[in-house]
């Protein structure tokens, strides 16, 4: 080293080590910042994301109309009317039974609390223990900090159950109704924002995307970017339409079987289980719980009350184990554990709507990453066999 310096030779510095820990830290901080933004800006981002998924679903149909020289504005309005018409008709048919069950929620809650109180009294011993006398002057010091005040003498519970518990349940049901009514204006505003965004994305979205590809220099392969969007639109539309058809058939079969069993409001329960099935694992469990409640209301507390939930469980088992894997094939395979964690994440972020759009969003991200050859290890993890 000293000889090289004396001879005037330049000594190259040692190579710098890559700063992998710093990059990983920045990546985790970026991910946490994205989660923070998704959680606290959900009122803004929710209609935008749902509208983008819906526009991706309908864009291939608008492109087909465009080939026949149909203006995009007319085709977009026609598709929205064709989709919204049947849903409006179905909603008008289900409005009366849904309102009836909504009004019966406080009564059902009080009835269930009475049944639970009666079941609890059966489990308690018939002879109550002798009351212990507590001197009012003395107290009990909990962990040396809190002093417990002498308890008031307990009064005997009436024979028809604890009225305080029923009052609390009734009050809780009223609070839920008040919160739902208070959130109605915000929900309506988000719904109209969603409709406007879908319409504008279907009409002006393709031209904006084409301009983005041509103007921005970061997009080097212009044709590959165009093909990527078309492939994602086509495969996502195929997936959502297939799943929607399967869930519609599931709801129709469930409603038909429940109607044959003379279950009250069978059409309402069929539509409910069909919508809930868009959230795998979580939706069917909620559907079975609701059907158990409907069975208890109609048949009373007994084994007969479990029949509607048992019928739906059998139908859903056939659909989940045989129909859906056969129709979708291996290309749309999602690992159950990854899917459950994804559902929990989006349920925490955006509530019920987040759970419903979690699977289409995961499929969209997986397709985009697979076509762009990005994050291949994550794609293989999501598609890992059971």
Short mmCIF file of C-alpha atoms in Angstrom, two decimals:
data_model
loop_
_atom_site.label_atom_id
_atom_site.label_comp_id
_atom_site.label_asym_id
_atom_site.label_seq_id
_atom_site.Cartn_x
_atom_site.Cartn_y
_atom_site.Cartn_z
CA UNK A 1 0.00 0.00 0.00
CA UNK A 2 2.77 2.46 0.93
CA UNK A 3 4.83 1.47 -2.12
CA UNK A 4 1.92 2.16 -4.43
CA UNK A 5 1.40 5.57 -2.89
CA UNK A 6 5.09 6.41 -3.15
CA UNK A 7 5.08 5.46 -6.85
CA UNK A 8 2.13 7.76 -7.50
CA UNK A 9 -0.32 5.03 -8.35
CA UNK A 10 -3.99 5.67 -7.69
CA UNK A 11 -5.59 3.32 -5.25
CA UNK A 12 -9.25 2.53 -5.88
CA UNK A 13 -11.50 2.66 -2.80
CA UNK A 14 -13.08 -0.56 -1.62
CA UNK A 15 -16.46 -1.33 -3.21
CA UNK A 16 -19.48 -0.07 -1.32
CA UNK A 17 -21.81 -2.66 0.09
CA UNK A 18 -25.42 -2.46 -1.01
CA UNK A 19 -27.66 -0.87 1.55
CA UNK A 20 -30.19 -3.66 1.69
CA UNK A 21 -31.34 -3.03 5.30
CA UNK A 22 -32.04 0.61 4.47
CA UNK A 23 -34.07 -0.34 1.41
CA UNK A 24 -36.09 -2.88 3.37
CA UNK A 25 -36.77 -0.30 6.08
CA UNK A 26 -37.94 2.25 3.54
CA UNK A 27 -40.17 -0.38 1.90
CA UNK A 28 -41.83 -1.23 5.23
CA UNK A 29 -42.30 2.44 6.04
CA UNK A 30 -43.89 2.97 2.62
CA UNK A 31 -46.24 0.03 3.22
CA UNK A 32 -47.26 1.41 6.62
CA UNK A 33 -47.87 4.83 5.07
CA UNK A 34 -50.10 3.24 2.42
CA UNK A 35 -52.10 1.40 5.11
CA UNK A 36 -52.47 4.63 7.07
CA UNK A 37 -53.70 6.44 3.96
CA UNK A 38 -56.14 3.66 3.02
CA UNK A 39 -57.62 3.61 6.52
CA UNK A 40 -58.05 7.33 7.14
CA UNK A 41 -58.98 8.30 3.57
CA UNK A 42 -61.51 5.49 3.04
CA UNK A 43 -64.42 7.89 2.52
CA UNK A 44 -62.52 9.35 -0.46
CA UNK A 45 -60.83 6.24 -1.83
CA UNK A 46 -63.70 3.76 -1.40
CA UNK A 47 -65.93 5.02 -4.27
CA UNK A 48 -62.87 5.54 -6.48
CA UNK A 49 -61.56 1.97 -6.07
CA UNK A 50 -65.01 0.39 -6.43
CA UNK A 51 -65.69 2.49 -9.52
CA UNK A 52 -62.32 1.50 -11.03
CA UNK A 53 -63.07 -2.21 -10.54
CA UNK A 54 -66.56 -1.77 -11.98
CA UNK A 55 -65.17 0.16 -14.96
CA UNK A 56 -62.62 -2.60 -15.60
CA UNK A 57 -65.48 -5.08 -15.59
CA UNK A 58 -67.58 -3.16 -18.15
CA UNK A 59 -64.80 -1.79 -20.37
CA UNK A 60 -64.62 -4.86 -22.67
CA UNK A 61 -68.36 -4.59 -23.33
CA UNK A 62 -68.04 -0.88 -24.15
CA UNK A 63 -65.17 -1.76 -26.52
CA UNK A 64 -67.40 -4.31 -28.28
CA UNK A 65 -70.09 -1.63 -28.79
CA UNK A 66 -67.39 0.72 -30.06
CA UNK A 67 -66.53 -1.70 -32.86
CA UNK A 68 -70.09 -1.37 -34.11
CA UNK A 69 -69.73 2.44 -34.11
CA UNK A 70 -71.84 2.92 -30.99
CA UNK A 71 -70.71 6.01 -29.03
CA UNK A 72 -69.10 5.29 -25.69
CA UNK A 73 -71.50 7.61 -23.89
CA UNK A 74 -74.56 5.76 -25.17
CA UNK A 75 -73.10 2.30 -24.51
CA UNK A 76 -72.02 3.25 -20.98
CA UNK A 77 -75.46 4.59 -20.12
CA UNK A 78 -77.09 1.52 -21.67
CA UNK A 79 -74.94 -0.89 -19.64
CA UNK A 80 -75.55 0.96 -16.37
CA UNK A 81 -79.29 0.96 -17.05
CA UNK A 82 -79.23 -2.75 -17.96
CA UNK A 83 -77.45 -3.59 -14.72
CA UNK A 84 -79.34 -1.18 -12.49
CA UNK A 85 -82.80 -2.12 -13.80
CA UNK A 86 -82.93 -5.70 -12.47
CA UNK A 87 -81.33 -4.64 -9.18
CA UNK A 88 -83.92 -1.90 -8.76
CA UNK A 89 -86.76 -4.34 -9.46
CA UNK A 90 -85.31 -6.89 -7.04
CA UNK A 91 -84.82 -4.21 -4.40
CA UNK A 92 -88.45 -3.14 -4.70
CA UNK A 93 -89.51 -6.75 -4.15
CA UNK A 94 -87.29 -7.12 -1.09
CA UNK A 95 -87.98 -3.72 0.47
CA UNK A 96 -91.05 -4.82 2.40
CA UNK A 97 -89.63 -8.03 3.98
CA UNK A 98 -86.32 -6.29 4.73
CA UNK A 99 -88.14 -3.44 6.47
CA UNK A 100 -90.22 -5.95 8.42
CA UNK A 101 -87.14 -7.77 9.72
CA UNK A 102 -85.38 -4.46 10.44
CA UNK A 103 -88.30 -3.33 12.59
CA UNK A 104 -88.33 -6.68 14.39
CA UNK A 105 -84.66 -6.51 15.36
CA UNK A 106 -85.23 -5.00 18.85
CA UNK A 107 -87.99 -7.52 19.55
CA UNK A 108 -85.81 -10.41 18.37
CA UNK A 109 -82.89 -9.18 20.46
CA UNK A 110 -85.09 -9.03 23.57
CA UNK A 111 -86.51 -12.48 22.82
CA UNK A 112 -83.04 -13.97 22.45
CA UNK A 113 -81.91 -12.33 25.70
CA UNK A 114 -84.90 -13.84 27.50
CA UNK A 115 -84.10 -17.27 26.11
CA UNK A 116 -80.48 -16.96 27.20
CA UNK A 117 -81.57 -15.81 30.67
CA UNK A 118 -83.90 -18.79 30.98
CA UNK A 119 -81.15 -21.15 29.83
CA UNK A 120 -78.74 -19.60 32.34
CA UNK A 121 -81.22 -20.04 35.19
CA UNK A 122 -81.54 -23.72 34.33
CA UNK A 123 -77.81 -24.15 34.69
CA UNK A 124 -77.61 -22.40 38.06
CA UNK A 125 -78.25 -24.45 41.25
CA UNK A 126 -81.71 -24.23 42.76
CA UNK A 127 -80.49 -23.29 46.21
CA UNK A 128 -78.76 -19.96 46.37
CA UNK A 129 -75.81 -19.65 48.79
CA UNK A 130 -76.36 -17.92 52.07
CA UNK A 131 -75.63 -14.21 51.83
CA UNK A 132 -72.52 -13.05 53.62
CA UNK A 133 -72.68 -10.02 55.87
CA UNK A 134 -70.33 -7.23 55.01
CA UNK A 135 -69.49 -4.58 57.52
CA UNK A 136 -69.94 -1.14 56.00
CA UNK A 137 -66.99 0.34 57.89
CA UNK A 138 -64.51 -2.10 56.44
CA UNK A 139 -63.58 -2.26 52.80
CA UNK A 140 -61.52 -4.28 50.46
CA UNK A 141 -58.39 -2.78 49.01
CA UNK A 142 -57.75 -4.12 45.51
CA UNK A 143 -53.99 -4.40 44.86
CA UNK A 144 -53.50 -1.75 47.52
CA UNK A 145 -54.99 1.02 45.35
CA UNK A 146 -58.75 0.78 44.90
CA UNK A 147 -61.19 0.55 47.79
CA UNK A 148 -64.37 -1.38 47.06
CA UNK A 149 -67.55 0.17 48.34
CA UNK A 150 -70.06 -2.07 50.16
CA UNK A 151 -72.47 -3.60 47.68
CA UNK A 152 -76.17 -2.89 47.85
CA UNK A 153 -78.41 -5.84 48.71
CA UNK A 154 -79.41 -7.75 45.61
CA UNK A 155 -83.07 -7.92 44.73
CA UNK A 156 -84.70 -11.05 43.50
CA UNK A 157 -84.94 -11.34 39.74
CA UNK A 158 -88.42 -11.54 38.32
CA UNK A 159 -89.64 -14.77 36.85
CA UNK A 160 -89.79 -13.52 33.28
CA UNK A 161 -86.09 -12.66 33.09
CA UNK A 162 -83.86 -9.71 33.83
CA UNK A 163 -85.57 -6.55 32.60
CA UNK A 164 -82.34 -4.57 32.82
CA UNK A 165 -80.66 -6.87 30.31
CA UNK A 166 -83.61 -6.63 27.94
CA UNK A 167 -83.60 -2.84 28.26
CA UNK A 168 -79.91 -2.76 27.46
CA UNK A 169 -80.41 -4.99 24.42
CA UNK A 170 -83.31 -2.81 23.24
CA UNK A 171 -81.19 0.29 23.75
CA UNK A 172 -78.36 -1.30 21.78
CA UNK A 173 -80.71 -2.10 18.90
CA UNK A 174 -81.99 1.47 18.87
CA UNK A 175 -78.43 2.80 18.83
CA UNK A 176 -77.63 0.62 15.81
CA UNK A 177 -80.71 1.95 14.02
CA UNK A 178 -79.81 5.56 14.83
CA UNK A 179 -76.24 5.06 13.56
CA UNK A 180 -77.52 3.46 10.35
CA UNK A 181 -79.93 6.33 9.75
CA UNK A 182 -77.19 8.86 10.48
CA UNK A 183 -74.85 7.21 7.97
CA UNK A 184 -77.48 7.14 5.21
CA UNK A 185 -76.62 10.58 3.67
CA UNK A 186 -72.92 9.69 3.47
CA UNK A 187 -73.72 6.32 1.87
CA UNK A 188 -75.99 7.96 -0.69
CA UNK A 189 -73.31 10.55 -1.50
CA UNK A 190 -70.72 7.81 -2.01
CA UNK A 191 -73.14 5.85 -4.18
CA UNK A 192 -73.82 8.79 -6.51
CA UNK A 193 -70.08 9.53 -6.62
CA UNK A 194 -69.52 5.90 -7.60
CA UNK A 195 -72.05 6.14 -10.45
CA UNK A 196 -70.54 9.36 -11.81
CA UNK A 197 -67.01 7.95 -11.63
CA UNK A 198 -68.00 4.73 -13.41
CA UNK A 199 -69.66 6.73 -16.18
CA UNK A 200 -66.68 9.03 -16.65
CA UNK A 201 -64.17 6.15 -16.49
CA UNK A 202 -66.05 4.23 -19.17
CA UNK A 203 -66.33 7.28 -21.45
CA UNK A 204 -63.04 9.13 -20.94
CA UNK A 205 -60.82 6.51 -19.28
CA UNK A 206 -59.37 4.82 -22.40
CA UNK A 207 -58.35 8.10 -24.03
CA UNK A 208 -56.70 9.28 -20.82
CA UNK A 209 -54.81 5.98 -20.48
CA UNK A 210 -53.63 6.17 -24.10
CA UNK A 211 -52.40 9.73 -23.57
CA UNK A 212 -50.62 8.65 -20.40
CA UNK A 213 -48.79 5.88 -22.28
CA UNK A 214 -47.75 8.17 -25.11
CA UNK A 215 -46.71 11.19 -23.03
CA UNK A 216 -44.89 9.77 -20.02
CA UNK A 217 -41.33 8.66 -20.84
CA UNK A 218 -41.28 6.17 -17.97
CA UNK A 219 -43.48 3.85 -20.05
CA UNK A 220 -40.91 2.47 -22.49
CA UNK A 221 -42.81 -0.37 -24.12
CA UNK A 222 -46.03 1.33 -25.24
CA UNK A 223 -47.59 -1.73 -26.86
CA UNK A 224 -46.89 -3.94 -23.85
CA UNK A 225 -48.61 -1.43 -21.54
CA UNK A 226 -51.68 -1.38 -23.82
CA UNK A 227 -51.79 -5.18 -23.99
CA UNK A 228 -51.43 -5.38 -20.21
CA UNK A 229 -54.55 -3.32 -19.58
CA UNK A 230 -56.55 -5.28 -22.14
CA UNK A 231 -55.51 -8.63 -20.66
CA UNK A 232 -56.27 -7.55 -17.10
CA UNK A 233 -59.67 -6.19 -18.17
CA UNK A 234 -60.54 -9.35 -20.06
CA UNK A 235 -59.50 -11.82 -17.36
CA UNK A 236 -60.91 -9.76 -14.50
CA UNK A 237 -64.24 -9.43 -16.33
CA UNK A 238 -64.30 -13.17 -16.93
CA UNK A 239 -63.57 -13.87 -13.27
CA UNK A 240 -66.15 -11.44 -11.85
CA UNK A 241 -68.86 -12.53 -14.28
CA UNK A 242 -68.20 -16.20 -13.52
CA UNK A 243 -68.27 -15.66 -9.76
CA UNK A 244 -71.40 -13.51 -10.06
CA UNK A 245 -73.16 -16.25 -12.04
CA UNK A 246 -72.15 -18.90 -9.49
CA UNK A 247 -73.35 -16.75 -6.57
CA UNK A 248 -76.61 -15.98 -8.37
CA UNK A 249 -77.24 -19.70 -8.87
CA UNK A 250 -76.33 -20.35 -5.24
CA UNK A 251 -78.84 -17.75 -4.05
CA UNK A 252 -81.53 -19.03 -6.42
CA UNK A 253 -81.10 -22.66 -5.34
CA UNK A 254 -81.06 -21.68 -1.67
CA UNK A 255 -84.19 -19.55 -2.07
CA UNK A 256 -85.95 -22.35 -3.95
CA UNK A 257 -85.15 -25.00 -1.34
CA UNK A 258 -86.15 -22.69 1.52
CA UNK A 259 -89.40 -21.88 -0.29
CA UNK A 260 -90.13 -25.61 -0.60
CA UNK A 261 -89.52 -25.89 3.14
CA UNK A 262 -92.01 -23.02 3.60
CA UNK A 263 -89.43 -20.79 5.27
CA UNK A 264 -90.64 -17.23 5.64
CA UNK A 265 -89.10 -14.67 3.21
CA UNK A 266 -87.10 -17.29 1.30
CA UNK A 267 -86.27 -14.83 -1.52
CA UNK A 268 -84.71 -12.39 0.95
CA UNK A 269 -82.46 -15.09 2.41
CA UNK A 270 -81.47 -16.31 -1.06
CA UNK A 271 -80.38 -12.83 -2.13
CA UNK A 272 -78.55 -12.37 1.16
CA UNK A 273 -76.50 -15.58 0.89
CA UNK A 274 -75.75 -14.83 -2.77
CA UNK A 275 -74.31 -11.41 -1.90
CA UNK A 276 -72.45 -12.69 1.15
CA UNK A 277 -70.80 -15.43 -0.91
CA UNK A 278 -68.67 -12.77 -2.63
CA UNK A 279 -66.68 -12.81 0.64
CA UNK A 280 -65.34 -16.39 0.88
CA UNK A 281 -65.39 -18.16 4.25
CA UNK A 282 -66.65 -15.07 6.10
CA UNK A 283 -69.85 -14.56 4.11
CA UNK A 284 -71.19 -18.14 4.37
CA UNK A 285 -70.61 -18.14 8.14
CA UNK A 286 -72.60 -14.91 8.52
CA UNK A 287 -75.30 -16.34 6.27
CA UNK A 288 -75.64 -19.46 8.41
CA UNK A 289 -75.90 -17.36 11.57
CA UNK A 290 -78.65 -15.22 10.07
CA UNK A 291 -80.51 -18.33 8.87
CA UNK A 292 -80.25 -19.79 12.37
CA UNK A 293 -81.89 -16.63 13.70
CA UNK A 294 -84.63 -16.86 11.07
CA UNK A 295 -85.19 -20.52 11.97
CA UNK A 296 -85.49 -19.68 15.67
CA UNK A 297 -88.06 -16.99 14.91
CA UNK A 298 -90.18 -19.30 12.74
CA UNK A 299 -89.79 -22.68 14.46
CA UNK A 300 -88.84 -21.68 18.00
CA UNK A 301 -85.77 -22.80 19.97
CA UNK A 302 -85.22 -26.40 18.90
CA UNK A 303 -83.53 -28.63 16.38
CA UNK A 304 -85.95 -27.57 13.64
CA UNK A 305 -84.56 -24.05 13.83
CA UNK A 306 -81.24 -25.33 12.46
CA UNK A 307 -82.77 -26.77 9.27
CA UNK A 308 -82.46 -23.59 7.10
CA UNK A 309 -78.81 -23.12 8.08
CA UNK A 310 -78.10 -26.84 7.52
CA UNK A 311 -79.65 -26.73 4.05
CA UNK A 312 -77.58 -23.70 3.09
CA UNK A 313 -74.44 -25.34 4.50
CA UNK A 314 -74.93 -28.38 2.27
CA UNK A 315 -75.57 -26.26 -0.84
CA UNK A 316 -72.58 -24.02 -0.12
CA UNK A 317 -70.36 -27.05 0.50
CA UNK A 318 -71.15 -28.44 -2.96
CA UNK A 319 -70.56 -25.02 -4.55
CA UNK A 320 -67.27 -24.33 -2.75
CA UNK A 321 -65.74 -27.79 -3.13
CA UNK A 322 -66.87 -28.80 -6.62
CA UNK A 323 -68.56 -26.09 -8.70
CA UNK A 324 -66.25 -23.08 -8.20
CA UNK A 325 -62.90 -24.96 -8.49
CA UNK A 326 -64.12 -26.74 -11.64
CA UNK A 327 -65.39 -23.60 -13.35
CA UNK A 328 -62.55 -21.25 -12.44
CA UNK A 329 -59.76 -23.80 -12.80
CA UNK A 330 -56.25 -23.51 -11.47
CA UNK A 331 -55.47 -20.10 -13.00
CA UNK A 332 -57.61 -18.30 -10.45
CA UNK A 333 -56.52 -20.39 -7.49
CA UNK A 334 -56.00 -18.47 -4.24
CA UNK A 335 -54.51 -19.98 -1.11
CA UNK A 336 -57.14 -20.06 1.69
CA UNK A 337 -54.84 -18.69 4.40
CA UNK A 338 -53.64 -15.81 2.22
CA UNK A 339 -57.22 -15.11 1.22
CA UNK A 340 -58.42 -15.07 4.84
CA UNK A 341 -55.65 -12.67 5.91
CA UNK A 342 -56.49 -10.45 2.92
CA UNK A 343 -60.18 -10.43 3.88
CA UNK A 344 -59.36 -9.52 7.49
CA UNK A 345 -57.09 -6.69 6.32
CA UNK A 346 -59.67 -5.11 4.00
CA UNK A 347 -62.46 -5.68 6.49
CA UNK A 348 -60.44 -3.69 9.03
CA UNK A 349 -59.67 -0.99 6.46
CA UNK A 350 -63.04 -0.46 4.75
CA UNK A 351 -65.60 -2.58 6.61
CA UNK A 352 -68.24 -4.59 4.75
CA UNK A 353 -67.50 -3.06 1.34
CA UNK A 354 -63.82 -3.84 1.81
CA UNK A 355 -64.63 -7.50 2.45
CA UNK A 356 -66.80 -7.67 -0.68
CA UNK A 357 -64.18 -6.12 -3.01
CA UNK A 358 -61.17 -7.83 -1.41
CA UNK A 359 -61.17 -10.90 -3.67
CA UNK A 360 -61.63 -9.04 -7.01
CA UNK A 361 -58.93 -6.59 -5.95
CA UNK A 362 -56.53 -9.42 -5.08
CA UNK A 363 -57.23 -11.12 -8.41
CA UNK A 364 -56.62 -7.82 -10.26
CA UNK A 365 -53.31 -7.21 -8.48
CA UNK A 366 -52.19 -10.80 -9.06
CA UNK A 367 -52.99 -10.63 -12.77
CA UNK A 368 -51.16 -7.32 -13.17
CA UNK A 369 -48.09 -8.57 -11.29
CA UNK A 370 -48.05 -11.79 -13.31
CA UNK A 371 -48.30 -9.99 -16.65
CA UNK A 372 -45.63 -7.43 -15.70
CA UNK A 373 -43.35 -10.13 -14.26
CA UNK A 374 -43.19 -8.33 -10.92
CA UNK A 375 -43.18 -9.86 -7.46
CA UNK A 376 -43.16 -13.37 -8.88
CA UNK A 377 -42.44 -14.91 -5.48
CA UNK A 378 -45.57 -13.24 -4.06
CA UNK A 379 -47.65 -14.48 -6.99
CA UNK A 380 -46.41 -18.03 -6.41
CA UNK A 381 -47.19 -17.67 -2.71
CA UNK A 382 -50.76 -16.59 -3.45
CA UNK A 383 -51.21 -19.47 -5.89
CA UNK A 384 -49.41 -22.04 -3.73
CA UNK A 385 -51.13 -25.47 -3.73
CA UNK A 386 -52.93 -26.76 -0.67
#
